[in-house]
Amino acid sequence: AYNGRAYALMRQAKWKDAEADLTAALKINPKYANAYANRAACRKRLGDAAGFAQDAAMAKQMGWPNPIN
């Protein structure tokens, strides 16, 4: 549920709110590659280069097949 709401927030460019929902999703399931990929995208847009790199690496390590934009 958090990832879905975060995606809707991302489509509205509400990056900080989406990041918070994705963090909540990852607290529930720390092996959720899609949430890491989405949070990486949020962090990129928020200017958090280190957070972006960390989340992108986690998503890739978990088998996320798509590029993170």
XYZ file of N, CA and C in Angstrom:
207
model
N 0.826 -1.194 0.000
C 0.000 0.000 0.000
C 0.869 1.256 0.000
N 1.939 1.250 0.801
C 2.797 2.435 0.846
C 3.467 2.685 -0.500
N 3.930 1.622 -1.151
C 4.598 1.792 -2.437
C 3.636 2.342 -3.485
N 2.412 1.877 -3.479
C 1.415 2.370 -4.428
C 1.105 3.840 -4.213
N 0.927 4.227 -2.957
C 0.652 5.637 -2.666
C 1.878 6.480 -3.017
N 3.064 5.954 -2.724
C 4.285 6.686 -3.065
C 4.386 6.907 -4.569
N 4.021 5.903 -5.349
C 4.068 6.056 -6.797
C 3.128 7.170 -7.249
N 1.939 7.215 -6.658
C 0.995 8.292 -6.995
C 1.581 9.655 -6.613
N 2.229 9.720 -5.469
C 2.860 10.973 -5.044
C 4.009 11.353 -5.978
N 4.747 10.367 -6.437
C 5.846 10.639 -7.371
C 5.308 11.228 -8.674
N 4.189 10.754 -9.129
C 3.588 11.277 -10.359
C 3.152 12.729 -10.192
N 2.977 13.147 -8.935
C 2.615 14.534 -8.629
C 3.844 15.364 -8.230
N 5.029 14.761 -8.343
C 6.298 15.399 -7.976
C 6.347 15.771 -6.495
N 5.703 14.985 -5.650
C 5.751 15.180 -4.208
C 6.797 14.223 -3.642
N 8.053 14.553 -3.947
C 9.161 13.641 -3.698
C 9.379 13.335 -2.228
N 9.289 14.344 -1.367
C 9.548 14.129 0.065
C 8.473 13.233 0.677
N 7.209 13.464 0.319
C 6.123 12.615 0.824
C 6.260 11.181 0.321
N 6.624 11.045 -0.951
C 6.810 9.713 -1.526
C 7.970 8.993 -0.839
N 9.052 9.718 -0.585
C 10.200 9.116 0.095
C 9.796 8.589 1.471
N 8.972 9.339 2.187
C 8.523 8.901 3.515
C 7.700 7.619 3.418
N 6.796 7.535 2.440
C 5.994 6.319 2.264
C 6.871 5.125 1.896
N 7.867 5.351 1.068
C 8.747 4.259 0.653
C 9.608 3.778 1.813
N 10.025 4.696 2.660
C 10.769 4.310 3.855
C 9.886 3.452 4.756
N 8.608 3.819 4.880
C 7.664 3.019 5.670
C 7.491 1.633 5.053
N 7.400 1.567 3.728
C 7.261 0.279 3.046
C 8.474 -0.611 3.311
N 9.658 -0.010 3.326
C 10.877 -0.777 3.546
C 11.041 -1.213 4.997
N 10.431 -0.504 5.921
C 10.441 -0.954 7.312
C 9.600 -2.220 7.458
N 8.520 -2.297 6.684
C 7.658 -3.483 6.712
C 8.325 -4.650 5.987
N 8.911 -4.353 4.827
C 9.550 -5.398 4.020
C 10.884 -4.883 3.491
N 11.971 -5.133 4.204
C 13.273 -4.624 3.774
C 13.847 -5.307 2.533
N 13.127 -6.251 1.960
C 13.587 -6.931 0.745
C 12.742 -6.546 -0.471
N 12.119 -5.368 -0.437
C 11.207 -4.916 -1.483
C 11.992 -4.081 -2.506
N 12.507 -4.732 -3.537
C 13.366 -4.075 -4.522
C 12.670 -2.897 -5.195
N 11.390 -3.018 -5.501
C 10.658 -1.943 -6.154
C 10.639 -0.688 -5.282
N 10.482 -0.857 -3.981
C 10.481 0.297 -3.078
C 11.859 0.952 -3.042
N 12.926 0.152 -3.065
C 14.274 0.736 -3.122
C 14.463 1.521 -4.420
N 14.004 0.962 -5.537
C 14.144 1.642 -6.823
C 13.370 2.958 -6.823
N 12.140 2.926 -6.318
C 11.343 4.144 -6.282
C 11.930 5.174 -5.319
N 12.414 4.715 -4.169
C 13.000 5.668 -3.221
C 14.291 6.259 -3.793
N 15.045 5.459 -4.534
C 16.242 5.992 -5.205
C 15.855 7.122 -6.154
N 14.794 6.916 -6.916
C 14.346 7.954 -7.847
C 13.936 9.219 -7.100
N 13.251 9.063 -5.980
C 12.866 10.223 -5.166
C 14.098 10.945 -4.653
N 15.020 10.189 -4.125
C 16.220 10.790 -3.542
C 17.059 11.503 -4.600
N 17.065 10.977 -5.793
C 17.771 11.650 -6.887
C 17.169 13.029 -7.120
N 15.850 13.096 -7.151
C 15.170 14.364 -7.401
C 15.271 15.329 -6.213
N 15.486 14.775 -5.034
C 15.665 15.612 -3.841
C 17.124 16.068 -3.677
N 18.000 15.616 -4.562
C 19.397 16.011 -4.511
C 20.237 15.216 -3.531
N 19.734 14.068 -3.109
C 20.453 13.204 -2.168
C 21.233 12.153 -2.957
N 22.410 12.533 -3.426
C 23.195 11.641 -4.275
C 23.616 10.375 -3.541
N 24.004 10.508 -2.284
C 24.431 9.332 -1.517
C 23.256 8.385 -1.281
N 22.100 8.931 -0.927
C 20.908 8.109 -0.718
C 20.467 7.430 -1.999
N 20.548 8.172 -3.109
C 20.220 7.599 -4.412
C 21.126 6.407 -4.709
N 22.435 6.601 -4.545
C 23.389 5.539 -4.865
C 23.162 4.311 -3.988
N 22.909 4.531 -2.716
C 22.703 3.408 -1.793
C 21.440 2.626 -2.160
N 20.342 3.336 -2.399
C 19.090 2.647 -2.731
C 19.158 1.979 -4.099
N 19.789 2.637 -5.061
C 19.930 2.034 -6.394
C 20.752 0.753 -6.315
N 21.803 0.770 -5.506
C 22.628 -0.433 -5.342
C 21.832 -1.556 -4.681
N 21.026 -1.213 -3.689
C 20.203 -2.240 -3.030
C 19.201 -2.840 -4.007
N 18.552 -1.989 -4.790
C 17.573 -2.480 -5.763
C 18.248 -3.414 -6.768
N 19.399 -3.000 -7.258
C 20.121 -3.826 -8.237
C 20.559 -5.147 -7.613
N 21.051 -5.094 -6.381
C 21.480 -6.309 -5.680
C 20.319 -7.285 -5.511
N 19.119 -6.754 -5.366
C 17.932 -7.590 -5.179
C 17.317 -8.020 -6.505
N 17.974 -7.659 -7.600
C 17.512 -8.133 -8.903
C 16.618 -7.173 -9.666
N 16.562 -5.904 -9.252
C 15.736 -4.932 -9.985
C 16.287 -4.805 -11.404
N 15.461 -5.110 -12.431
C 15.973 -5.221 -13.796
C 16.014 -3.903 -14.574
N 15.370 -2.868 -14.074
C 15.202 -1.649 -14.869
C 16.172 -0.556 -14.417
N 16.517 0.356 -15.328
C 17.323 1.493 -14.922
C 16.516 2.394 -13.985
N 17.191 3.053 -13.088
C 16.518 3.939 -12.132
C 16.762 5.373 -12.584
N 15.679 6.055 -12.851
C 15.783 7.434 -13.360
C 15.416 8.425 -12.306
